[in-house]
CSV table of C-alpha atoms and ligand atoms in Angstrom, one decimal:
chain,number,residue,atom,x,y,z
A,755,MET,CA,-0.1,0.4,-0.3
A,756,LYS,CA,1.0,3.2,-0.7
A,757,ASN,CA,1.1,5.3,2.1
A,758,ASN,CA,3.3,8.2,2.0
A,759,VAL,CA,3.0,10.9,-0.6
A,760,LYS,CA,5.1,13.8,-0.9
A,761,TYR,CA,4.1,17.3,-2.3
A,762,ILE,CA,6.2,18.9,-5.0
A,763,VAL,CA,5.5,22.5,-5.2
A,764,LYS,CA,7.3,25.6,-7.5
A,765,LYS,CA,7.1,29.3,-6.8
A,766,VAL,CA,4.0,30.8,-9.1
A,767,ILE,CA,4.2,33.1,-11.9
A,768,LYS,CA,0.3,34.4,-12.4
A,769,PRO,CA,-2.2,35.3,-10.1
A,770,ILE,CA,-4.5,33.1,-8.7
A,771,LYS,CA,-8.1,33.8,-9.4
A,772,GLY,CA,-11.3,32.6,-9.5
A,773,ARG,CA,-13.9,30.9,-7.2
A,774,ILE,CA,-14.0,27.6,-5.2
A,775,LYS,CA,-15.9,25.8,-1.9
A,776,VAL,CA,-14.2,23.9,0.0
A,777,PRO,CA,-15.2,20.9,1.4
A,778,GLY,CA,-17.7,21.0,4.6
A,779,ASP,CA,-16.6,21.9,7.6
A,780,LYS,CA,-15.2,19.7,10.4
A,781,SER,CA,-16.2,20.1,13.4
A,782,ILE,CA,-20.1,20.3,11.8
A,783,SER,CA,-19.7,17.1,10.9
A,784,HIS,CA,-18.0,15.3,13.3
A,785,ARG,CA,-21.6,16.5,15.6
A,786,ALA,CA,-23.9,16.5,12.9
A,787,VAL,CA,-22.9,12.5,12.5
A,788,MET,CA,-23.6,12.2,16.4
A,789,PHE,CA,-26.3,14.1,17.2
A,790,GLY,CA,-28.2,13.1,14.2
A,791,SER,CA,-27.1,9.7,15.0
A,792,LEU,CA,-28.8,10.2,19.2
A,793,SER,CA,-31.6,11.4,17.6
A,794,ASN,CA,-35.3,10.3,17.3
A,795,GLY,CA,-36.1,10.0,13.6
A,796,ILE,CA,-34.2,10.7,10.5
A,797,THR,CA,-31.8,13.4,9.7
A,798,ASN,CA,-30.7,14.0,6.4
A,799,ILE,CA,-27.0,15.9,6.3
A,800,LYS,CA,-25.8,18.0,3.2
A,801,GLY,CA,-22.3,18.9,2.7
A,802,PHE,CA,-20.6,16.5,4.8
A,803,LEU,CA,-17.0,16.3,4.6
A,804,GLU,CA,-15.4,13.4,3.4
A,805,GLY,CA,-12.9,13.0,5.1
A,806,TYR,CA,-10.6,10.5,7.6
A,807,ASP,CA,-11.7,12.2,9.8
A,808,SER,CA,-15.2,12.6,9.9
A,809,LEU,CA,-15.2,9.7,8.0
A,810,ALA,CA,-13.5,7.7,11.6
A,811,THR,CA,-16.8,9.3,13.3
A,812,LEU,CA,-19.6,7.6,10.8
A,813,LYS,CA,-17.6,4.7,10.9
A,814,ALA,CA,-17.8,4.6,15.2
A,815,PHE,CA,-21.5,5.0,14.7
A,816,LYS,CA,-22.0,2.5,12.6
A,817,GLU,CA,-20.1,0.1,14.6
A,818,MET,CA,-22.5,1.1,17.2
A,819,GLY,CA,-25.7,-0.3,15.7
A,820,VAL,CA,-26.9,3.0,14.0
A,821,SER,CA,-28.3,2.8,10.0
A,822,ILE,CA,-26.4,5.3,8.0
A,823,PHE,CA,-26.8,6.0,4.0
A,824,GLY,CA,-24.1,7.6,2.5
A,825,PRO,CA,-22.0,9.3,2.3
A,826,LYS,CA,-22.8,10.1,-1.6
A,827,ASN,CA,-22.3,13.3,-2.9
A,828,LYS,CA,-21.6,14.5,0.4
A,829,LYS,CA,-24.7,13.7,1.6
A,830,LEU,CA,-26.1,11.3,4.5
A,831,CYS,CA,-29.2,10.2,5.9
A,832,ILE,CA,-28.9,8.7,9.4
A,833,LYS,CA,-31.8,6.7,10.7
A,834,GLY,CA,-31.1,7.9,14.7
A,835,VAL,CA,-31.7,5.2,17.6
A,836,GLY,CA,-32.4,7.8,20.6
A,837,ILE,CA,-29.9,8.9,23.4
A,838,TYR,CA,-30.2,5.2,24.8
A,839,GLY,CA,-30.2,3.1,21.9
A,840,LEU,CA,-26.8,2.9,20.4
A,841,LYS,CA,-25.5,-0.9,20.9
A,842,ASN,CA,-21.8,-2.4,22.2
A,843,PRO,CA,-19.5,-2.4,19.4
A,844,LYS,CA,-17.9,-5.4,18.5
A,845,ASN,CA,-14.3,-4.5,18.3
A,846,LYS,CA,-12.5,-1.5,19.9
A,847,LEU,CA,-13.5,1.6,18.0
A,848,LYS,CA,-10.3,3.5,15.8
A,849,LEU,CA,-10.5,6.9,15.3
A,850,GLY,CA,-7.2,7.2,13.5
A,851,ASN,CA,-5.8,11.0,13.5
A,852,SER,CA,-8.9,12.6,14.5
A,853,GLY,CA,-9.0,14.3,18.0
A,854,THR,CA,-12.2,15.5,18.2
A,855,SER,CA,-13.7,12.1,18.1
A,856,MET,CA,-11.9,10.5,20.3
A,857,ARG,CA,-12.8,13.4,22.9
A,858,LEU,CA,-16.4,13.6,22.2
A,859,LEU,CA,-17.0,10.1,22.1
A,860,ALA,CA,-15.1,9.6,25.7
A,861,GLY,CA,-18.0,11.8,26.8
A,862,LEU,CA,-20.7,10.0,25.0
A,863,LEU,CA,-19.0,6.7,25.9
A,864,SER,CA,-18.6,7.3,29.6
A,865,GLY,CA,-22.7,7.6,29.5
A,866,GLN,CA,-23.6,4.0,27.9
A,867,LYS,CA,-24.5,0.9,29.0
A,868,PHE,CA,-21.9,-1.2,27.5
A,869,LYS,CA,-17.8,-1.6,27.5
A,870,THR,CA,-15.4,0.0,24.7
A,871,GLN,CA,-12.1,0.7,24.2
A,872,ILE,CA,-11.1,3.7,21.4
A,873,THR,CA,-8.2,4.0,19.5
A,874,GLY,CA,-6.0,6.1,17.0
A,875,ASP,CA,-3.1,6.2,15.2
A,876,LYS,CA,0.4,7.5,15.7
A,877,SER,CA,-0.3,10.8,16.0
A,878,LEU,CA,-3.3,10.7,18.1
A,879,SER,CA,-1.6,8.0,20.5
A,880,SER,CA,0.6,10.4,21.8
A,881,ARG,CA,-1.9,13.2,22.8
A,882,PRO,CA,-2.8,14.2,26.0
A,883,MET,CA,-6.6,12.4,27.1
A,884,ASN,CA,-6.7,14.0,30.8
A,885,ARG,CA,-7.9,16.6,30.0
A,886,VAL,CA,-11.0,15.0,29.0
A,887,ALA,CA,-11.0,11.5,31.3
A,888,ILE,CA,-10.4,13.9,34.8
A,889,PRO,CA,-13.6,16.1,34.8
A,890,LEU,CA,-15.3,13.1,33.3
A,891,ARG,CA,-14.1,11.0,36.1
A,892,LEU,CA,-15.8,13.5,38.3
A,893,MET,CA,-18.9,13.3,36.8
A,894,GLY,CA,-18.8,9.7,37.8
A,895,ALA,CA,-17.2,7.9,35.1
A,896,LYS,CA,-15.1,4.9,34.8
A,897,ILE,CA,-12.6,5.4,32.3
A,898,LYS,CA,-8.8,4.5,31.7
A,899,THR,CA,-6.3,6.5,29.5
A,900,TYR,CA,-2.7,4.1,28.8
A,901,LYS,CA,0.6,6.1,30.3
A,902,ASN,CA,0.8,9.4,30.8
A,903,GLY,CA,-2.8,10.0,29.9
A,904,ARG,CA,-2.4,9.1,26.6
A,905,PRO,CA,-5.0,6.7,24.4
A,906,PRO,CA,-6.0,4.0,23.9
A,907,ILE,CA,-8.4,4.7,26.6
A,908,LYS,CA,-11.2,2.0,28.3
A,909,ILE,CA,-14.3,3.3,28.7
A,910,ILE,CA,-17.0,1.1,31.5
A,911,GLY,CA,-20.3,3.3,30.7
A,912,ASN,CA,-21.6,3.7,34.5
A,913,ARG,CA,-24.6,6.5,35.8
A,914,LEU,CA,-23.3,9.9,35.5
A,915,GLN,CA,-24.1,12.8,37.8
A,916,GLY,CA,-24.0,16.4,36.9
A,917,ILE,CA,-21.1,18.8,38.0
A,918,LYS,CA,-19.8,22.1,37.7
A,919,TYR,CA,-16.0,22.5,36.1
A,920,ILE,CA,-14.3,25.5,35.5
A,921,MET,CA,-12.4,24.6,32.3
A,922,PRO,CA,-8.5,25.1,32.3
A,923,ILE,CA,-7.7,25.4,28.9
A,924,ALA,CA,-9.7,26.9,25.9
A,925,SER,CA,-10.6,23.5,24.8
A,926,ALA,CA,-14.1,23.3,22.9
A,927,GLN,CA,-13.0,19.8,22.8
A,928,VAL,CA,-13.1,19.6,26.1
A,929,LYS,CA,-16.4,21.8,26.1
A,930,SER,CA,-18.3,19.3,24.0
A,931,CYS,CA,-16.9,16.0,25.2
A,932,LEU,CA,-18.3,17.2,29.1
A,933,LEU,CA,-21.6,18.7,27.0
A,934,ILE,CA,-22.1,15.3,25.9
A,935,ALA,CA,-21.5,13.8,28.8
A,936,GLY,CA,-23.7,16.1,30.5
A,937,ILE,CA,-26.8,14.6,28.3
A,938,TYR,CA,-26.5,10.8,30.4
A,939,ALA,CA,-26.1,13.3,33.6
A,940,LYS,CA,-28.2,13.1,35.9
A,941,GLY,CA,-29.0,16.9,36.9
A,942,GLU,CA,-27.0,20.0,35.6
A,943,THR,CA,-23.8,20.0,34.0
A,944,LYS,CA,-22.5,23.3,33.9
A,945,ILE,CA,-19.1,24.6,32.0
A,946,ILE,CA,-17.4,27.5,32.5
A,947,GLU,CA,-15.0,28.5,29.8
A,948,LYS,CA,-11.9,30.4,30.1
A,949,GLY,CA,-11.4,31.6,26.8
A,950,CYS,CA,-14.1,31.6,24.1
A,951,THR,CA,-14.2,28.7,22.1
A,952,ARG,CA,-16.2,26.9,18.7
A,953,ASP,CA,-19.6,27.2,20.2
A,954,HIS,CA,-20.6,24.1,17.1
A,955,THR,CA,-21.9,21.6,19.9
A,956,GLU,CA,-24.2,24.4,21.6
A,957,ARG,CA,-25.9,25.9,18.3
A,958,MET,CA,-26.1,22.3,16.7
A,959,LEU,CA,-28.0,20.8,20.8
A,960,LYS,CA,-30.0,23.8,19.7
A,961,ASN,CA,-31.0,22.6,16.3
A,962,PHE,CA,-32.3,19.3,17.7
A,963,GLY,CA,-34.1,20.5,20.3
A,964,TYR,CA,-32.1,20.5,23.4
A,965,LYS,CA,-32.1,23.1,25.9
A,966,ILE,CA,-29.4,24.7,26.5
A,967,LYS,CA,-28.4,27.7,28.8
A,968,THR,CA,-25.8,30.2,27.2
A,969,LYS,CA,-24.4,33.5,29.7
A,970,LYS,CA,-21.5,35.0,28.6
A,971,SER,CA,-18.9,32.3,29.4
A,972,THR,CA,-21.1,29.4,31.3
A,973,ILE,CA,-22.9,27.3,29.5
A,974,SER,CA,-25.4,24.5,31.5
A,975,LEU,CA,-27.8,22.0,30.3
A,976,ILE,CA,-29.9,19.6,32.0
A,977,GLY,CA,-29.5,15.2,31.6
A,978,GLY,CA,-31.7,13.2,30.3
A,979,TYR,CA,-33.8,14.6,27.6
A,980,ASN,CA,-34.2,13.4,23.9
A,981,LEU,CA,-32.8,14.5,20.4
A,982,GLN,CA,-35.4,15.0,17.8
A,983,ALA,CA,-33.7,14.5,14.1
A,984,THR,CA,-33.5,17.7,12.4
A,985,ASN,CA,-31.7,18.4,8.7
A,986,ILE,CA,-28.3,20.1,8.3
A,987,LYS,CA,-26.6,21.8,6.3
A,988,ILE,CA,-23.1,22.5,6.7
A,989,PRO,CA,-21.5,25.2,5.2
A,990,SER,CA,-17.7,25.1,4.1
A,991,ASP,CA,-14.8,25.6,6.5
A,992,ILE,CA,-12.9,28.5,7.6
A,993,SER,CA,-9.8,26.1,8.4
A,994,SER,CA,-9.7,25.0,4.4
A,995,ALA,CA,-10.7,28.2,3.6
A,996,ALA,CA,-8.0,30.2,5.1
A,997,PHE,CA,-4.7,28.6,2.8
A,998,PHE,CA,-6.4,30.4,0.0
A,999,LEU,CA,-7.5,33.3,2.0
A,1000,VAL,CA,-3.1,33.5,2.5
A,1001,ALA,CA,-2.3,32.0,-1.0
A,1002,ALA,CA,-4.1,35.4,-2.7
A,1003,SER,CA,-3.4,37.7,-0.1
A,1004,ILE,CA,0.3,37.0,-0.6
A,1005,ILE,CA,0.5,36.1,-4.6
A,1006,PRO,CA,0.2,40.2,-6.3
A,1007,ASN,CA,-2.8,40.6,-8.3
A,1008,SER,CA,-4.7,37.6,-7.1
A,1009,GLU,CA,-8.2,37.4,-6.2
A,1010,LEU,CA,-11.1,34.9,-5.4
A,1011,LEU,CA,-13.9,33.9,-3.8
A,1012,LEU,CA,-14.8,31.4,-1.5
A,1013,GLU,CA,-18.2,30.0,-1.6
A,1014,LYS,CA,-20.3,29.3,1.2
A,1015,VAL,CA,-18.0,29.4,4.0
A,1016,GLY,CA,-18.9,29.2,7.7
A,1017,ILE,CA,-18.3,31.8,9.7
A,1018,ASN,CA,-19.3,31.5,13.1
A,1019,PRO,CA,-18.2,34.5,15.1
A,1020,THR,CA,-15.8,31.8,17.3
A,1021,ARG,CA,-14.1,30.3,14.3
A,1022,ILE,CA,-13.3,33.8,12.1
A,1023,GLY,CA,-10.5,34.6,14.1
A,1024,VAL,CA,-7.9,33.9,10.7
A,1025,ILE,CA,-10.4,37.0,9.0
A,1026,ASN,CA,-9.6,39.4,11.8
A,1027,ILE,CA,-5.8,38.7,11.9
A,1028,LEU,CA,-5.4,38.9,8.6
A,1029,ARG,CA,-7.7,42.1,8.1
A,1030,LYS,CA,-5.1,42.8,10.9
A,1031,MET,CA,-2.4,42.6,8.9
A,1032,GLY,CA,-3.7,44.7,6.4
A,1033,ALA,CA,-5.1,42.0,4.2
A,1034,ASP,CA,-8.3,43.3,1.6
A,1035,ILE,CA,-11.3,40.4,2.8
A,1036,LYS,CA,-14.8,41.1,2.2
A,1037,LEU,CA,-17.6,39.3,3.3
A,1038,LEU,CA,-20.6,38.7,1.0
A,1039,ASN,CA,-24.1,37.0,0.7
A,1040,GLU,CA,-24.3,36.5,4.3
A,1041,THR,CA,-27.1,34.3,5.2
A,1042,ASN,CA,-27.4,31.2,8.1
A,1043,TRP,CA,-27.7,27.9,8.4
A,1044,CYS,CA,-29.1,26.0,10.7
A,1045,ASN,CA,-27.9,28.0,13.5
A,1046,GLU,CA,-24.3,28.7,11.8
A,1047,PRO,CA,-23.9,32.0,10.3
A,1048,VAL,CA,-22.4,31.9,6.6
A,1049,ALA,CA,-21.0,34.0,3.9
A,1050,ASP,CA,-19.1,34.4,0.5
A,1051,ILE,CA,-15.2,35.5,1.0
A,1052,ARG,CA,-13.8,37.5,-1.8
A,1053,VAL,CA,-10.2,38.3,-0.7
A,1054,LYS,CA,-8.0,39.9,-2.6
A,1055,TYR,CA,-3.7,40.7,-2.7
A,1056,THR,CA,-2.5,43.3,-0.6
A,1057,SER,CA,1.4,43.7,1.6
A,1058,LEU,CA,0.6,42.6,4.3
A,1059,LYS,CA,2.4,43.9,7.8
A,1060,GLY,CA,3.7,41.8,10.3
A,1061,ILE,CA,1.8,42.1,14.2
A,1062,ASP,CA,1.4,40.9,18.1
A,1063,ILE,CA,-1.2,38.8,17.2
A,1064,PRO,CA,-3.9,39.5,19.5
A,1065,LYS,CA,-4.2,36.8,22.8
A,1066,ASP,CA,-7.9,36.5,22.3
A,1067,GLN,CA,-8.2,35.6,18.5
A,1068,VAL,CA,-5.8,32.2,19.6
A,1069,PRO,CA,-8.4,30.1,20.4
A,1070,LEU,CA,-10.5,31.8,17.2
A,1071,ALA,CA,-8.1,30.9,15.0
A,1072,ILE,CA,-6.3,27.7,16.7
A,1073,ASP,CA,-5.6,25.3,13.3
A,1074,GLU,CA,-5.4,28.3,11.0
A,1075,LEU,CA,-2.0,29.7,13.1
A,1076,PRO,CA,-0.1,27.5,11.3
A,1077,ILE,CA,-1.2,29.0,7.6
A,1078,LEU,CA,-1.1,32.4,9.7
A,1079,LEU,CA,2.5,31.8,10.5
A,1080,VAL,CA,3.1,31.8,6.6
A,1081,ALA,CA,1.4,35.0,5.9
A,1082,ALA,CA,3.3,36.2,8.8
A,1083,ALA,CA,6.8,35.0,6.9
A,1084,ASN,CA,5.0,36.7,4.0
A,1085,ALA,CA,4.4,40.3,5.4
A,1086,GLU,CA,6.7,43.2,6.1
A,1087,GLY,CA,8.2,42.8,9.9
A,1088,ILE,CA,8.0,40.7,12.3
A,1089,THR,CA,4.8,39.5,13.8
A,1090,ARG,CA,4.5,38.0,17.2
A,1091,LEU,CA,2.3,34.9,18.8
A,1092,ARG,CA,2.2,34.5,22.6
A,1093,GLY,CA,-0.3,32.4,24.0
A,1094,ALA,CA,-0.9,29.4,22.2
A,1095,SER,CA,1.2,26.4,23.8
A,1096,GLU,CA,-2.2,24.4,22.6
A,1097,LEU,CA,-0.4,24.6,19.5
A,1098,ARG,CA,1.9,21.8,21.0
A,1099,VAL,CA,-0.9,19.4,21.1
A,1100,LYS,CA,-1.7,19.3,18.2
A,1101,GLU,CA,-1.8,16.6,15.6
A,1102,SER,CA,2.1,17.5,15.4
A,1103,ASP,CA,3.5,20.0,18.5
A,1104,ARG,CA,2.8,23.4,15.3
A,1105,ILE,CA,5.2,25.2,17.2
A,1106,ILE,CA,7.9,23.0,16.5
A,1107,SER,CA,7.0,21.9,13.2
A,1108,MET,CA,6.2,24.8,11.9
A,1109,ALA,CA,9.8,26.2,13.3
A,1110,LYS,CA,12.0,23.7,11.9
A,1111,GLY,CA,10.2,23.8,8.1
A,1112,PHE,CA,10.7,27.8,8.3
A,1113,THR,CA,14.1,27.8,9.3
A,1114,CYS,CA,15.0,25.0,6.2
A,1115,ILE,CA,13.9,27.9,3.7
A,1116,GLY,CA,15.4,30.9,5.2
A,1117,VAL,CA,12.9,32.2,7.5
A,1118,LYS,CA,14.1,33.6,10.7
A,1119,ASN,CA,12.1,32.8,13.7
A,1120,LYS,CA,12.4,32.3,17.3
A,1121,VAL,CA,10.4,29.6,19.6
A,1122,TYR,CA,9.0,30.3,23.0
A,1123,GLU,CA,7.0,27.9,25.5
A,1124,ASP,CA,3.7,29.5,24.0
A,1125,GLY,CA,3.9,30.6,20.7
A,1126,ILE,CA,6.4,31.9,17.9
A,1127,ASP,CA,8.1,35.3,17.0
A,1128,ILE,CA,8.3,35.1,12.9
A,1129,ILE,CA,11.0,37.9,10.2
A,1130,GLY,CA,8.6,38.6,7.2
A,1131,THR,CA,11.0,38.5,4.6
A,1132,LYS,CA,10.5,39.6,0.7
A,1133,ASN,CA,13.0,36.3,0.0
A,1134,TYR,CA,12.7,32.8,0.9
A,1135,LYS,CA,14.4,29.9,-0.6
A,1136,GLY,CA,13.0,26.7,-1.8
A,1137,GLY,CA,14.3,23.1,0.6
A,1138,TYR,CA,12.7,19.6,2.0
A,1139,ILE,CA,10.0,19.9,4.2
A,1140,ASN,CA,8.8,17.3,7.1
A,1141,SER,CA,5.7,18.2,7.6
A,1142,TYR,CA,5.5,15.9,10.8
A,1143,GLY,CA,2.0,13.9,8.9
A,1144,ASP,CA,0.2,16.8,10.2
A,1145,HIS,CA,-2.1,18.1,7.4
A,1146,ARG,CA,-2.5,21.5,8.5
A,1147,VAL,CA,1.5,21.7,8.6
A,1148,ALA,CA,1.8,20.5,4.9
A,1149,MET,CA,-0.8,22.7,3.9
A,1150,SER,CA,0.4,25.7,5.4
A,1151,PHE,CA,4.3,24.7,3.6
A,1152,THR,CA,2.7,24.3,0.4
A,1153,ILE,CA,0.8,28.0,0.1
A,1154,ALA,CA,4.2,29.1,1.6
A,1155,ALA,CA,6.2,26.9,-1.6
A,1156,LEU,CA,4.3,29.3,-3.9
A,1157,LYS,CA,6.3,32.8,-3.0
A,1158,ALA,CA,9.5,30.4,-2.6
A,1159,SER,CA,12.2,30.8,-5.2
A,1160,ASP,CA,13.3,27.2,-5.5
A,1161,GLU,CA,10.7,24.4,-5.2
A,1162,ILE,CA,9.7,23.2,-1.5
A,1163,ILE,CA,9.4,18.7,-1.3
A,1164,ILE,CA,6.9,18.2,1.7
A,1165,ASP,CA,7.0,14.9,3.1
A,1166,ASP,CA,4.7,13.2,4.8
A,1167,CYS,CA,1.5,14.1,3.2
A,1168,ILE,CA,-1.1,11.5,3.9
A,1169,ASN,CA,-3.1,12.9,6.4
A,1170,VAL,CA,-4.5,15.9,4.2
A,1171,SER,CA,-7.0,13.7,3.3
A,1172,THR,CA,-8.3,13.9,7.2
A,1173,SER,CA,-9.6,17.3,6.6
A,1174,PHE,CA,-9.4,18.4,3.2
A,1175,PRO,CA,-9.6,15.2,0.4
A,1176,ASN,CA,-9.1,17.4,-2.9
A,1177,PHE,CA,-7.0,20.5,-1.7
A,1178,LYS,CA,-4.8,19.3,-5.0
A,1179,GLU,CA,-8.0,19.2,-7.6
A,1180,LEU,CA,-9.1,22.8,-5.9
A,1181,SER,CA,-5.7,24.6,-6.0
A,1182,ASN,CA,-4.9,23.1,-9.5
A,1183,ASN,CA,-8.3,24.5,-10.5
A,1184,ILE,CA,-7.5,28.7,-9.2
A,1185,GLY,CA,-3.5,27.5,-10.6
A,1186,ILE,CA,-1.4,25.9,-7.4
A,1187,LYS,CA,0.3,23.0,-9.0
A,1188,ILE,CA,1.2,20.6,-7.2
A,1189,LYS,CA,3.1,17.7,-7.8
A,1190,GLU,CA,2.3,14.6,-6.0
A,1191,VAL,CA,4.2,11.9,-5.0
A,1192,LYS,CA,2.9,8.1,-3.7
A,1193,ILE,CA,5.9,6.3,-2.5
B,2257,LIG,C1,-12.0,20.8,17.5
B,2257,LIG,C2,-11.3,22.0,18.2
B,2257,LIG,C3,-10.1,22.5,18.2
B,2257,LIG,C4,-9.7,22.6,16.9
B,2257,LIG,C5,-10.0,21.0,16.5
B,2257,LIG,C6,-11.3,20.5,16.1
B,2257,LIG,C7,-13.4,20.8,17.7
B,2257,LIG,O1,-9.4,22.0,19.4
B,2257,LIG,O2,-8.2,22.2,17.1
B,2257,LIG,O3,-9.3,20.6,14.9
B,2257,LIG,O4,-14.6,20.5,16.5
B,2257,LIG,O5,-14.3,20.8,18.8
B,2257,LIG,P1,-9.4,21.6,21.2
B,2257,LIG,O6,-11.0,22.5,21.4
B,2257,LIG,O7,-8.7,21.0,21.6
B,2257,LIG,O8,-8.3,23.3,21.2
C-alpha cells in the first residue's frame, strides 16, 4: 500500500484567480453525525466532509448499530436510535488521526451501558486525554487511559452525575465532551469557559431541540432529554478556506471568491488577524444555515504587515495559526504569536513543526514555550520540509512554496485527506500546481 505522499510545489508566476468551494466544516460534520445518531427520527445531512476524520466518527456510529446511508455527493441519511439506543460495538473503535472523534466520544461512551475501547493512529496516540478523563471521572465515569493520560482509552459505561466545571484550558473538544456526557448525567452540567471557543455543539444541540443555556462564558444543560431529528446543511470549512485566504493575500494581483464558508464568530480569528495585518477581505451574501452564519468571502492581494497577534484571537484561530505564520513570513516586519501553547499538542507540535520548516527555507524565527516570532522576508528559498504527518503543516508549506525562490518538497502529506481530501484538485483549479508523488 502506498502510504507516503510527497508534494512538490514551485513558485507561482501568475496571480491566482477564481471561485472555489472548499469542503464541509469538519467540526460541524462530526457533530451532525453524533447528534443525528442520538436523535429520534431521520436526519438528512448535506455538505458532509468526506475526510478521514469525520468518516472515522461515522464508522464508529455504524459500529454502534446506527443505520447511516452515504456519504454520497456529500449527503448522509441517518436513522437516529435515540440517546439510549446505541449498541455495544464488536471491536475497538478506531478513530485514526481524529482528536475530535476521540474526545467527544469519550464523553458519550462514559454514559452508555456497555464497555468500549477507543484507539487512534500514532499521532493521536501521543495526544493528551487527561483533559477529558479527569472531569469525566468527576462526573462518575469509569475511564482508563494508557500511560501519561494517552490513548487508548477504556471506558465502562456508568451512571453520570452533572458537575460544575471551570475549564483550565480553552478547548471546544473538552467543553463538547462534557456537554455530551451531560446529556447522560443526572441533574445539571455547567461548564465555565476560560477563553471563548467554537460553539458548534451548543448551536447544534439547539437545532436538535435540546435545551441548553449560554450566559457569558457559562454553558449549562440538564441531562435526560431527547434529541429530535432535523436536517443539517453544513457550510464550507473556514479552516480549509484559510489556506486560500493567505495564498491570495501574498501573491500579487490575486483575487479569489470562497463560496458559502462558515463564519461563526467563534471561528473567524483568521479573518480578524489577517485584516489586522492589512489583508483585503470582504464578506458577501451573508446568510444563516441551521443556526450557523455563512458567507462568500472575497479576498484580494495587498501587502501585509507583521503584528502582535491578539491573545484573545488565538482560540478563535487555533487551527489556522500554521497558515497565519506563512502570512507572517510574507509580511513586512515581525509577527509575534503568544498564548498558543495548545499548538504543542495538536496533530504535531505545531510550534516546532512550523519553526523547523521555516528555518529550512530561510525564514528567521524564534521559538517560545507558548508561541513563536516570525521575521517577515521578501525572499526565502526552497527546501525539503517534514510535515510530521500533520495535515495543516503540509498545506501551510504548500502555500509558502508559492513564493519561494526554489521548489519546496513537503514530505508525509497523506493526512491532508483527514480534513481536505480534494486540496490538490481545488488548488490546481485556481493555478496552484501541486505535484504529488506516492511512495
Ligand atoms: C475542534 C476543536 C479544536 C480544534 C480541532 C477541532 C472541535 O480543538 O483544534 O481541530 O471540533 O471541537 P481544541 O478544542 O482542543 O482546541
